[in-house]
PDB file of N, CA, C and O in Angstrom:
ATOM      1  N   UNK A   1       1.514  -3.653 -13.436  1.00 65.00           N
ATOM      2  CA  UNK A   1       0.859  -3.900 -14.709  1.00 65.00           C
ATOM      3  C   UNK A   1       1.404  -2.975 -15.791  1.00 65.00           C
ATOM      4  O   UNK A   1       1.877  -1.895 -15.509  1.00 65.00           O
ATOM      5  N   UNK A   2       1.295  -3.445 -17.026  1.00 72.00           N
ATOM      6  CA  UNK A   2       1.723  -2.610 -18.136  1.00 72.00           C
ATOM      7  C   UNK A   2       0.538  -2.357 -19.056  1.00 72.00           C
ATOM      8  O   UNK A   2      -0.419  -3.119 -19.080  1.00 72.00           O
ATOM      9  N   UNK A   3       0.594  -1.267 -19.801  1.00 76.00           N
ATOM     10  CA  UNK A   3      -0.470  -0.906 -20.725  1.00 76.00           C
ATOM     11  C   UNK A   3       0.045  -1.051 -22.145  1.00 76.00           C
ATOM     12  O   UNK A   3       1.144  -0.585 -22.458  1.00 76.00           O
ATOM     13  N   UNK A   4      -0.738  -1.704 -22.993  1.00 72.00           N
ATOM     14  CA  UNK A   4      -0.366  -1.886 -24.396  1.00 72.00           C
ATOM     15  C   UNK A   4      -1.370  -1.186 -25.282  1.00 72.00           C
ATOM     16  O   UNK A   4      -2.570  -1.268 -25.037  1.00 72.00           O
ATOM     17  N   UNK A   5      -0.898  -0.509 -26.302  1.00 78.00           N
ATOM     18  CA  UNK A   5      -1.772   0.095 -27.309  1.00 78.00           C
ATOM     19  C   UNK A   5      -1.388  -0.496 -28.656  1.00 78.00           C
ATOM     20  O   UNK A   5      -0.227  -0.408 -29.063  1.00 78.00           O
ATOM     21  N   UNK A   6      -2.359  -1.132 -29.314  1.00 77.00           N
ATOM     22  CA  UNK A   6      -2.100  -1.777 -30.600  1.00 77.00           C
ATOM     23  C   UNK A   6      -3.282  -1.555 -31.521  1.00 77.00           C
ATOM     24  O   UNK A   6      -4.377  -1.266 -31.081  1.00 77.00           O
ATOM     25  N   UNK A   7      -3.049  -1.778 -32.807  1.00 81.00           N
ATOM     26  CA  UNK A   7      -4.149  -1.764 -33.767  1.00 81.00           C
ATOM     27  C   UNK A   7      -4.337  -3.176 -34.294  1.00 81.00           C
ATOM     28  O   UNK A   7      -3.429  -3.993 -34.228  1.00 81.00           O
ATOM     29  N   UNK A   8      -5.515  -3.459 -34.801  1.00 82.00           N
ATOM     30  CA  UNK A   8      -5.807  -4.791 -35.304  1.00 82.00           C
ATOM     31  C   UNK A   8      -6.934  -5.421 -34.512  1.00 82.00           C
ATOM     32  O   UNK A   8      -7.753  -4.734 -33.905  1.00 82.00           O
ATOM     33  N   UNK A   9      -6.967  -6.734 -34.460  1.00 87.00           N
ATOM     34  CA  UNK A   9      -8.005  -7.472 -33.754  1.00 87.00           C
ATOM     35  C   UNK A   9      -7.726  -7.456 -32.254  1.00 87.00           C
ATOM     36  O   UNK A   9      -6.738  -8.039 -31.792  1.00 87.00           O
ATOM     37  N   UNK A  10      -8.591  -6.819 -31.504  1.00 85.00           N
ATOM     38  CA  UNK A  10      -8.401  -6.736 -30.050  1.00 85.00           C
ATOM     39  C   UNK A  10      -8.389  -8.128 -29.436  1.00 85.00           C
ATOM     40  O   UNK A  10      -7.543  -8.437 -28.590  1.00 85.00           O
ATOM     41  N   UNK A  11      -9.323  -8.973 -29.853  1.00 88.00           N
ATOM     42  CA  UNK A  11      -9.398 -10.318 -29.277  1.00 88.00           C
ATOM     43  C   UNK A  11      -8.107 -11.092 -29.522  1.00 88.00           C
ATOM     44  O   UNK A  11      -7.556 -11.691 -28.602  1.00 88.00           O
ATOM     45  N   UNK A  12      -7.602 -11.064 -30.755  1.00 91.00           N
ATOM     46  CA  UNK A  12      -6.374 -11.798 -31.072  1.00 91.00           C
ATOM     47  C   UNK A  12      -5.187 -11.261 -30.272  1.00 91.00           C
ATOM     48  O   UNK A  12      -4.392 -12.041 -29.742  1.00 91.00           O
ATOM     49  N   UNK A  13      -5.059  -9.940 -30.179  1.00 88.00           N
ATOM     50  CA  UNK A  13      -3.956  -9.346 -29.420  1.00 88.00           C
ATOM     51  C   UNK A  13      -4.044  -9.714 -27.942  1.00 88.00           C
ATOM     52  O   UNK A  13      -3.038 -10.025 -27.308  1.00 88.00           O
ATOM     53  N   UNK A  14      -5.246  -9.682 -27.381  1.00 87.00           N
ATOM     54  CA  UNK A  14      -5.422 -10.036 -25.968  1.00 87.00           C
ATOM     55  C   UNK A  14      -5.035 -11.493 -25.738  1.00 87.00           C
ATOM     56  O   UNK A  14      -4.323 -11.821 -24.786  1.00 87.00           O
ATOM     57  N   UNK A  15      -5.493 -12.386 -26.617  1.00 91.00           N
ATOM     58  CA  UNK A  15      -5.184 -13.809 -26.449  1.00 91.00           C
ATOM     59  C   UNK A  15      -3.695 -14.100 -26.637  1.00 91.00           C
ATOM     60  O   UNK A  15      -3.127 -14.931 -25.922  1.00 91.00           O
ATOM     61  N   UNK A  16      -3.045 -13.419 -27.562  1.00 90.00           N
ATOM     62  CA  UNK A  16      -1.597 -13.593 -27.749  1.00 90.00           C
ATOM     63  C   UNK A  16      -0.844 -13.135 -26.502  1.00 90.00           C
ATOM     64  O   UNK A  16       0.011 -13.844 -25.985  1.00 90.00           O
ATOM     65  N   UNK A  17      -1.169 -11.944 -26.009  1.00 85.00           N
ATOM     66  CA  UNK A  17      -0.504 -11.421 -24.810  1.00 85.00           C
ATOM     67  C   UNK A  17      -0.807 -12.267 -23.580  1.00 85.00           C
ATOM     68  O   UNK A  17       0.023 -12.401 -22.694  1.00 85.00           O
ATOM     69  N   UNK A  18      -1.999 -12.845 -23.522  1.00 89.00           N
ATOM     70  CA  UNK A  18      -2.404 -13.599 -22.336  1.00 89.00           C
ATOM     71  C   UNK A  18      -1.606 -14.884 -22.153  1.00 89.00           C
ATOM     72  O   UNK A  18      -1.593 -15.458 -21.067  1.00 89.00           O
ATOM     73  N   UNK A  19      -0.906 -15.336 -23.193  1.00 90.00           N
ATOM     74  CA  UNK A  19      -0.117 -16.561 -23.089  1.00 90.00           C
ATOM     75  C   UNK A  19       0.988 -16.442 -22.048  1.00 90.00           C
ATOM     76  O   UNK A  19       1.479 -17.439 -21.540  1.00 90.00           O
ATOM     77  N   UNK A  20       1.354 -15.211 -21.712  1.00 89.00           N
ATOM     78  CA  UNK A  20       2.418 -14.994 -20.719  1.00 89.00           C
ATOM     79  C   UNK A  20       1.851 -14.673 -19.335  1.00 89.00           C
ATOM     80  O   UNK A  20       2.588 -14.292 -18.443  1.00 89.00           O
ATOM     81  N   UNK A  21       0.534 -14.833 -19.156  1.00 87.00           N
ATOM     82  CA  UNK A  21      -0.104 -14.450 -17.897  1.00 87.00           C
ATOM     83  C   UNK A  21      -0.984 -15.579 -17.377  1.00 87.00           C
ATOM     84  O   UNK A  21      -1.267 -16.539 -18.090  1.00 87.00           O
ATOM     85  N   UNK A  22      -1.438 -15.433 -16.135  1.00 92.00           N
ATOM     86  CA  UNK A  22      -2.250 -16.473 -15.508  1.00 92.00           C
ATOM     87  C   UNK A  22      -3.743 -16.209 -15.631  1.00 92.00           C
ATOM     88  O   UNK A  22      -4.540 -17.125 -15.494  1.00 92.00           O
ATOM     89  N   UNK A  23      -4.138 -14.953 -15.837  1.00 90.00           N
ATOM     90  CA  UNK A  23      -5.557 -14.629 -15.981  1.00 90.00           C
ATOM     91  C   UNK A  23      -5.711 -13.279 -16.654  1.00 90.00           C
ATOM     92  O   UNK A  23      -4.761 -12.515 -16.779  1.00 90.00           O
ATOM     93  N   UNK A  24      -6.951 -13.011 -17.130  1.00 89.00           N
ATOM     94  CA  UNK A  24      -7.276 -11.778 -17.848  1.00 89.00           C
ATOM     95  C   UNK A  24      -8.400 -11.072 -17.102  1.00 89.00           C
ATOM     96  O   UNK A  24      -9.362 -11.705 -16.678  1.00 89.00           O
ATOM     97  N   UNK A  25      -8.278  -9.755 -16.950  1.00 88.00           N
ATOM     98  CA  UNK A  25      -9.380  -8.922 -16.468  1.00 88.00           C
ATOM     99  C   UNK A  25      -9.740  -7.996 -17.611  1.00 88.00           C
ATOM    100  O   UNK A  25      -8.881  -7.308 -18.156  1.00 88.00           O
ATOM    101  N   UNK A  26     -11.025  -8.001 -18.012  1.00 85.00           N
ATOM    102  CA  UNK A  26     -11.454  -7.215 -19.165  1.00 85.00           C
ATOM    103  C   UNK A  26     -12.738  -6.473 -18.843  1.00 85.00           C
ATOM    104  O   UNK A  26     -13.610  -6.985 -18.144  1.00 85.00           O
ATOM    105  N   UNK A  27     -12.842  -5.258 -19.318  1.00 81.00           N
ATOM    106  CA  UNK A  27     -14.051  -4.455 -19.141  1.00 81.00           C
ATOM    107  C   UNK A  27     -15.093  -4.911 -20.152  1.00 81.00           C
ATOM    108  O   UNK A  27     -14.793  -5.100 -21.325  1.00 81.00           O
ATOM    109  N   UNK A  28     -16.319  -5.102 -19.691  1.00 75.00           N
ATOM    110  CA  UNK A  28     -17.393  -5.563 -20.566  1.00 75.00           C
ATOM    111  C   UNK A  28     -18.461  -4.480 -20.685  1.00 75.00           C
ATOM    112  O   UNK A  28     -18.920  -3.944 -19.685  1.00 75.00           O
ATOM    113  N   UNK A  29     -18.818  -4.155 -21.921  1.00 71.00           N
ATOM    114  CA  UNK A  29     -19.864  -3.158 -22.168  1.00 71.00           C
ATOM    115  C   UNK A  29     -20.482  -3.436 -23.525  1.00 71.00           C
ATOM    116  O   UNK A  29     -19.957  -4.193 -24.328  1.00 71.00           O
ATOM    117  N   UNK A  30     -21.597  -2.831 -23.794  1.00 65.00           N
ATOM    118  CA  UNK A  30     -22.261  -2.962 -25.104  1.00 65.00           C
ATOM    119  C   UNK A  30     -22.369  -1.567 -25.710  1.00 65.00           C
ATOM    120  O   UNK A  30     -22.996  -0.692 -25.139  1.00 65.00           O
ATOM    121  N   UNK A  31     -21.771  -1.396 -26.886  1.00 68.00           N
ATOM    122  CA  UNK A  31     -21.857  -0.114 -27.594  1.00 68.00           C
ATOM    123  C   UNK A  31     -22.940  -0.147 -28.663  1.00 68.00           C
ATOM    124  O   UNK A  31     -23.677   0.800 -28.836  1.00 68.00           O
ATOM    125  N   UNK A  32     -22.983  -1.252 -29.404  1.00 65.00           N
ATOM    126  CA  UNK A  32     -23.903  -1.370 -30.532  1.00 65.00           C
ATOM    127  C   UNK A  32     -24.769  -2.597 -30.307  1.00 65.00           C
ATOM    128  O   UNK A  32     -24.377  -3.709 -30.652  1.00 65.00           O
ATOM    129  N   UNK A  33     -25.938  -2.412 -29.750  1.00 64.00           N
ATOM    130  CA  UNK A  33     -26.764  -3.520 -29.276  1.00 64.00           C
ATOM    131  C   UNK A  33     -26.983  -4.602 -30.326  1.00 64.00           C
ATOM    132  O   UNK A  33     -26.710  -5.777 -30.080  1.00 64.00           O
ATOM    133  N   UNK A  34     -27.450  -4.264 -31.512  1.00 65.00           N
ATOM    134  CA  UNK A  34     -27.748  -5.277 -32.527  1.00 65.00           C
ATOM    135  C   UNK A  34     -26.468  -5.985 -32.975  1.00 65.00           C
ATOM    136  O   UNK A  34     -26.408  -7.217 -33.028  1.00 65.00           O
ATOM    137  N   UNK A  35     -25.438  -5.226 -33.299  1.00 59.00           N
ATOM    138  CA  UNK A  35     -24.165  -5.816 -33.738  1.00 59.00           C
ATOM    139  C   UNK A  35     -23.591  -6.711 -32.646  1.00 59.00           C
ATOM    140  O   UNK A  35     -23.136  -7.816 -32.924  1.00 59.00           O
ATOM    141  N   UNK A  36     -23.628  -6.257 -31.393  1.00 58.00           N
ATOM    142  CA  UNK A  36     -23.096  -7.048 -30.285  1.00 58.00           C
ATOM    143  C   UNK A  36     -23.880  -8.339 -30.090  1.00 58.00           C
ATOM    144  O   UNK A  36     -23.310  -9.386 -29.780  1.00 58.00           O
ATOM    145  N   UNK A  37     -25.184  -8.283 -30.276  1.00 60.00           N
ATOM    146  CA  UNK A  37     -26.001  -9.487 -30.124  1.00 60.00           C
ATOM    147  C   UNK A  37     -25.695 -10.514 -31.215  1.00 60.00           C
ATOM    148  O   UNK A  37     -25.710 -11.711 -30.971  1.00 60.00           O
ATOM    149  N   UNK A  38     -25.405 -10.044 -32.416  1.00 58.00           N
ATOM    150  CA  UNK A  38     -25.127 -10.949 -33.533  1.00 58.00           C
ATOM    151  C   UNK A  38     -23.679 -11.439 -33.498  1.00 58.00           C
ATOM    152  O   UNK A  38     -23.416 -12.635 -33.569  1.00 58.00           O
ATOM    153  N   UNK A  39     -22.730 -10.522 -33.384  1.00 58.00           N
ATOM    154  CA  UNK A  39     -21.312 -10.867 -33.463  1.00 58.00           C
ATOM    155  C   UNK A  39     -20.665 -11.111 -32.107  1.00 58.00           C
ATOM    156  O   UNK A  39     -19.645 -11.775 -32.021  1.00 58.00           O
ATOM    157  N   UNK A  40     -21.235 -10.554 -31.048  1.00 70.00           N
ATOM    158  CA  UNK A  40     -20.630 -10.639 -29.726  1.00 70.00           C
ATOM    159  C   UNK A  40     -19.634  -9.519 -29.511  1.00 70.00           C
ATOM    160  O   UNK A  40     -19.102  -8.949 -30.455  1.00 70.00           O
ATOM    161  N   UNK A  41     -19.380  -9.198 -28.263  1.00 79.00           N
ATOM    162  CA  UNK A  41     -18.408  -8.156 -27.941  1.00 79.00           C
ATOM    163  C   UNK A  41     -17.016  -8.776 -27.860  1.00 79.00           C
ATOM    164  O   UNK A  41     -16.860 -10.001 -27.813  1.00 79.00           O
ATOM    165  N   UNK A  42     -16.017  -7.924 -27.813  1.00 84.00           N
ATOM    166  CA  UNK A  42     -14.646  -8.417 -27.649  1.00 84.00           C
ATOM    167  C   UNK A  42     -14.539  -9.234 -26.366  1.00 84.00           C
ATOM    168  O   UNK A  42     -13.937 -10.305 -26.354  1.00 84.00           O
ATOM    169  N   UNK A  43     -15.139  -8.738 -25.282  1.00 85.00           N
ATOM    170  CA  UNK A  43     -15.080  -9.458 -24.012  1.00 85.00           C
ATOM    171  C   UNK A  43     -15.691 -10.852 -24.138  1.00 85.00           C
ATOM    172  O   UNK A  43     -15.130 -11.834 -23.637  1.00 85.00           O
ATOM    173  N   UNK A  44     -16.824 -10.971 -24.826  1.00 86.00           N
ATOM    174  CA  UNK A  44     -17.460 -12.280 -24.994  1.00 86.00           C
ATOM    175  C   UNK A  44     -16.598 -13.220 -25.826  1.00 86.00           C
ATOM    176  O   UNK A  44     -16.485 -14.415 -25.527  1.00 86.00           O
ATOM    177  N   UNK A  45     -15.964 -12.685 -26.868  1.00 88.00           N
ATOM    178  CA  UNK A  45     -15.101 -13.526 -27.709  1.00 88.00           C
ATOM    179  C   UNK A  45     -13.863 -13.974 -26.928  1.00 88.00           C
ATOM    180  O   UNK A  45     -13.424 -15.117 -27.046  1.00 88.00           O
ATOM    181  N   UNK A  46     -13.295 -13.089 -26.109  1.00 91.00           N
ATOM    182  CA  UNK A  46     -12.150 -13.458 -25.274  1.00 91.00           C
ATOM    183  C   UNK A  46     -12.572 -14.541 -24.283  1.00 91.00           C
ATOM    184  O   UNK A  46     -11.858 -15.529 -24.085  1.00 91.00           O
ATOM    185  N   UNK A  47     -13.740 -14.382 -23.663  1.00 88.00           N
ATOM    186  CA  UNK A  47     -14.238 -15.392 -22.723  1.00 88.00           C
ATOM    187  C   UNK A  47     -14.373 -16.759 -23.392  1.00 88.00           C
ATOM    188  O   UNK A  47     -14.024 -17.787 -22.804  1.00 88.00           O
ATOM    189  N   UNK A  48     -14.860 -16.789 -24.622  1.00 89.00           N
ATOM    190  CA  UNK A  48     -15.066 -18.059 -25.333  1.00 89.00           C
ATOM    191  C   UNK A  48     -13.753 -18.722 -25.767  1.00 89.00           C
ATOM    192  O   UNK A  48     -13.645 -19.940 -25.782  1.00 89.00           O
ATOM    193  N   UNK A  49     -12.755 -17.933 -26.136  1.00 92.00           N
ATOM    194  CA  UNK A  49     -11.545 -18.484 -26.749  1.00 92.00           C
ATOM    195  C   UNK A  49     -10.330 -18.553 -25.831  1.00 92.00           C
ATOM    196  O   UNK A  49      -9.328 -19.164 -26.204  1.00 92.00           O
ATOM    197  N   UNK A  50     -10.392 -17.971 -24.658  1.00 94.00           N
ATOM    198  CA  UNK A  50      -9.231 -17.933 -23.780  1.00 94.00           C
ATOM    199  C   UNK A  50      -8.949 -19.293 -23.147  1.00 94.00           C
ATOM    200  O   UNK A  50      -9.860 -20.006 -22.736  1.00 94.00           O
ATOM    201  N   UNK A  51      -7.670 -19.614 -23.053  1.00 93.00           N
ATOM    202  CA  UNK A  51      -7.250 -20.846 -22.392  1.00 93.00           C
ATOM    203  C   UNK A  51      -7.017 -20.629 -20.898  1.00 93.00           C
ATOM    204  O   UNK A  51      -6.802 -21.585 -20.164  1.00 93.00           O
ATOM    205  N   UNK A  52      -7.066 -19.364 -20.460  1.00 94.00           N
ATOM    206  CA  UNK A  52      -6.861 -19.051 -19.044  1.00 94.00           C
ATOM    207  C   UNK A  52      -8.116 -18.365 -18.498  1.00 94.00           C
ATOM    208  O   UNK A  52      -8.955 -17.901 -19.272  1.00 94.00           O
ATOM    209  N   UNK A  53      -8.262 -18.281 -17.170  1.00 94.00           N
ATOM    210  CA  UNK A  53      -9.447 -17.646 -16.590  1.00 94.00           C
ATOM    211  C   UNK A  53      -9.575 -16.173 -16.999  1.00 94.00           C
ATOM    212  O   UNK A  53      -8.580 -15.459 -17.120  1.00 94.00           O
ATOM    213  N   UNK A  54     -10.829 -15.741 -17.209  1.00 91.00           N
ATOM    214  CA  UNK A  54     -11.128 -14.357 -17.588  1.00 91.00           C
ATOM    215  C   UNK A  54     -12.145 -13.797 -16.609  1.00 91.00           C
ATOM    216  O   UNK A  54     -13.170 -14.422 -16.341  1.00 91.00           O
ATOM    217  N   UNK A  55     -11.870 -12.611 -16.070  1.00 89.00           N
ATOM    218  CA  UNK A  55     -12.810 -11.893 -15.225  1.00 89.00           C
ATOM    219  C   UNK A  55     -13.333 -10.700 -16.022  1.00 89.00           C
ATOM    220  O   UNK A  55     -12.564  -9.816 -16.380  1.00 89.00           O
ATOM    221  N   UNK A  56     -14.621 -10.700 -16.343  1.00 84.00           N
ATOM    222  CA  UNK A  56     -15.238  -9.583 -17.073  1.00 84.00           C
ATOM    223  C   UNK A  56     -15.880  -8.646 -16.060  1.00 84.00           C
ATOM    224  O   UNK A  56     -16.751  -9.050 -15.287  1.00 84.00           O
ATOM    225  N   UNK A  57     -15.433  -7.394 -16.054  1.00 84.00           N
ATOM    226  CA  UNK A  57     -15.911  -6.383 -15.113  1.00 84.00           C
ATOM    227  C   UNK A  57     -16.827  -5.422 -15.859  1.00 84.00           C
ATOM    228  O   UNK A  57     -16.456  -4.946 -16.934  1.00 84.00           O
ATOM    229  N   UNK A  58     -18.017  -5.118 -15.322  1.00 78.00           N
ATOM    230  CA  UNK A  58     -18.884  -4.148 -16.000  1.00 78.00           C
ATOM    231  C   UNK A  58     -18.147  -2.827 -16.230  1.00 78.00           C
ATOM    232  O   UNK A  58     -17.390  -2.374 -15.368  1.00 78.00           O
ATOM    233  N   UNK A  59     -18.354  -2.219 -17.373  1.00 72.00           N
ATOM    234  CA  UNK A  59     -17.644  -0.983 -17.737  1.00 72.00           C
ATOM    235  C   UNK A  59     -17.829   0.108 -16.699  1.00 72.00           C
ATOM    236  O   UNK A  59     -16.908   0.856 -16.415  1.00 72.00           O
ATOM    237  N   UNK A  60     -18.989   0.226 -16.116  1.00 67.00           N
ATOM    238  CA  UNK A  60     -19.228   1.264 -15.110  1.00 67.00           C
ATOM    239  C   UNK A  60     -18.320   1.094 -13.906  1.00 67.00           C
ATOM    240  O   UNK A  60     -17.897   2.066 -13.300  1.00 67.00           O
ATOM    241  N   UNK A  61     -17.978  -0.153 -13.560  1.00 53.00           N
ATOM    242  CA  UNK A  61     -17.100  -0.411 -12.425  1.00 53.00           C
ATOM    243  C   UNK A  61     -15.641  -0.189 -12.776  1.00 53.00           C
ATOM    244  O   UNK A  61     -14.869   0.285 -11.969  1.00 53.00           O
ATOM    245  N   UNK A  62     -15.270  -0.550 -14.004  1.00 44.00           N
ATOM    246  CA  UNK A  62     -13.869  -0.482 -14.410  1.00 44.00           C
ATOM    247  C   UNK A  62     -13.410   0.928 -14.712  1.00 44.00           C
ATOM    248  O   UNK A  62     -12.291   1.302 -14.426  1.00 44.00           O
ATOM    249  N   UNK A  63     -14.280   1.730 -15.325  1.00 50.00           N
ATOM    250  CA  UNK A  63     -13.890   3.066 -15.744  1.00 50.00           C
ATOM    251  C   UNK A  63     -15.153   3.938 -15.842  1.00 50.00           C
ATOM    252  O   UNK A  63     -15.828   3.923 -16.868  1.00 50.00           O
ATOM    253  N   UNK A  64     -15.474   4.684 -14.796  1.00 52.00           N
ATOM    254  CA  UNK A  64     -16.706   5.470 -14.798  1.00 52.00           C
ATOM    255  C   UNK A  64     -16.842   6.430 -15.976  1.00 52.00           C
ATOM    256  O   UNK A  64     -17.929   6.765 -16.393  1.00 52.00           O
ATOM    257  N   UNK A  65     -15.723   6.879 -16.539  1.00 55.00           N
ATOM    258  CA  UNK A  65     -15.799   7.813 -17.662  1.00 55.00           C
ATOM    259  C   UNK A  65     -16.233   7.132 -18.945  1.00 55.00           C
ATOM    260  O   UNK A  65     -16.656   7.774 -19.896  1.00 55.00           O
ATOM    261  N   UNK A  66     -16.106   5.787 -18.991  1.00 52.00           N
ATOM    262  CA  UNK A  66     -16.494   5.043 -20.195  1.00 52.00           C
ATOM    263  C   UNK A  66     -15.430   5.015 -21.269  1.00 52.00           C
ATOM    264  O   UNK A  66     -15.569   4.329 -22.256  1.00 52.00           O
ATOM    265  N   UNK A  67     -14.343   5.749 -21.106  1.00 51.00           N
ATOM    266  CA  UNK A  67     -13.286   5.780 -22.116  1.00 51.00           C
ATOM    267  C   UNK A  67     -12.340   4.605 -21.924  1.00 51.00           C
ATOM    268  O   UNK A  67     -11.916   4.331 -20.818  1.00 51.00           O
ATOM    269  N   UNK A  68     -12.043   3.905 -22.995  1.00 50.00           N
ATOM    270  CA  UNK A  68     -11.122   2.773 -22.930  1.00 50.00           C
ATOM    271  C   UNK A  68     -10.407   2.640 -24.257  1.00 50.00           C
ATOM    272  O   UNK A  68     -11.028   2.400 -25.270  1.00 50.00           O
ATOM    273  N   UNK A  69      -9.087   2.820 -24.266  1.00 47.00           N
ATOM    274  CA  UNK A  69      -8.357   2.687 -25.518  1.00 47.00           C
ATOM    275  C   UNK A  69      -7.138   1.807 -25.367  1.00 47.00           C
ATOM    276  O   UNK A  69      -6.371   1.653 -26.289  1.00 47.00           O
ATOM    277  N   UNK A  70      -6.937   1.205 -24.193  1.00 49.00           N
ATOM    278  CA  UNK A  70      -5.756   0.383 -23.982  1.00 49.00           C
ATOM    279  C   UNK A  70      -6.138  -0.909 -23.288  1.00 49.00           C
ATOM    280  O   UNK A  70      -7.146  -0.979 -22.598  1.00 49.00           O
ATOM    281  N   UNK A  71      -5.328  -1.918 -23.480  1.00 50.00           N
ATOM    282  CA  UNK A  71      -5.504  -3.199 -22.813  1.00 50.00           C
ATOM    283  C   UNK A  71      -4.465  -3.268 -21.712  1.00 50.00           C
ATOM    284  O   UNK A  71      -3.272  -3.100 -21.973  1.00 50.00           O
ATOM    285  N   UNK A  72      -4.870  -3.528 -20.503  1.00 51.00           N
ATOM    286  CA  UNK A  72      -3.934  -3.615 -19.394  1.00 51.00           C
ATOM    287  C   UNK A  72      -3.782  -5.080 -19.013  1.00 51.00           C
ATOM    288  O   UNK A  72      -4.757  -5.739 -18.706  1.00 51.00           O
ATOM    289  N   UNK A  73      -2.554  -5.589 -19.090  1.00 50.00           N
ATOM    290  CA  UNK A  73      -2.274  -6.988 -18.754  1.00 50.00           C
ATOM    291  C   UNK A  73      -1.301  -7.064 -17.611  1.00 50.00           C
ATOM    292  O   UNK A  73      -0.506  -6.216 -17.416  1.00 50.00           O
TER     293      UNK A  73
END
């Protein structure tokens, strides 16, 4: 696997990169409860818009420290 660090729309970057892959694994967590409920999280938006299968893993399982700054594809 490779790690990518980019700025901009996380959802758009994930979907663009995913065109070269068969599936996506993404960490799912809620940082801002009200905002997330209204706008949705990045993981939820990726799940809705992806043309390939997406596996959303709870943040506690994916990274116990809670720190996440890169997308791994």
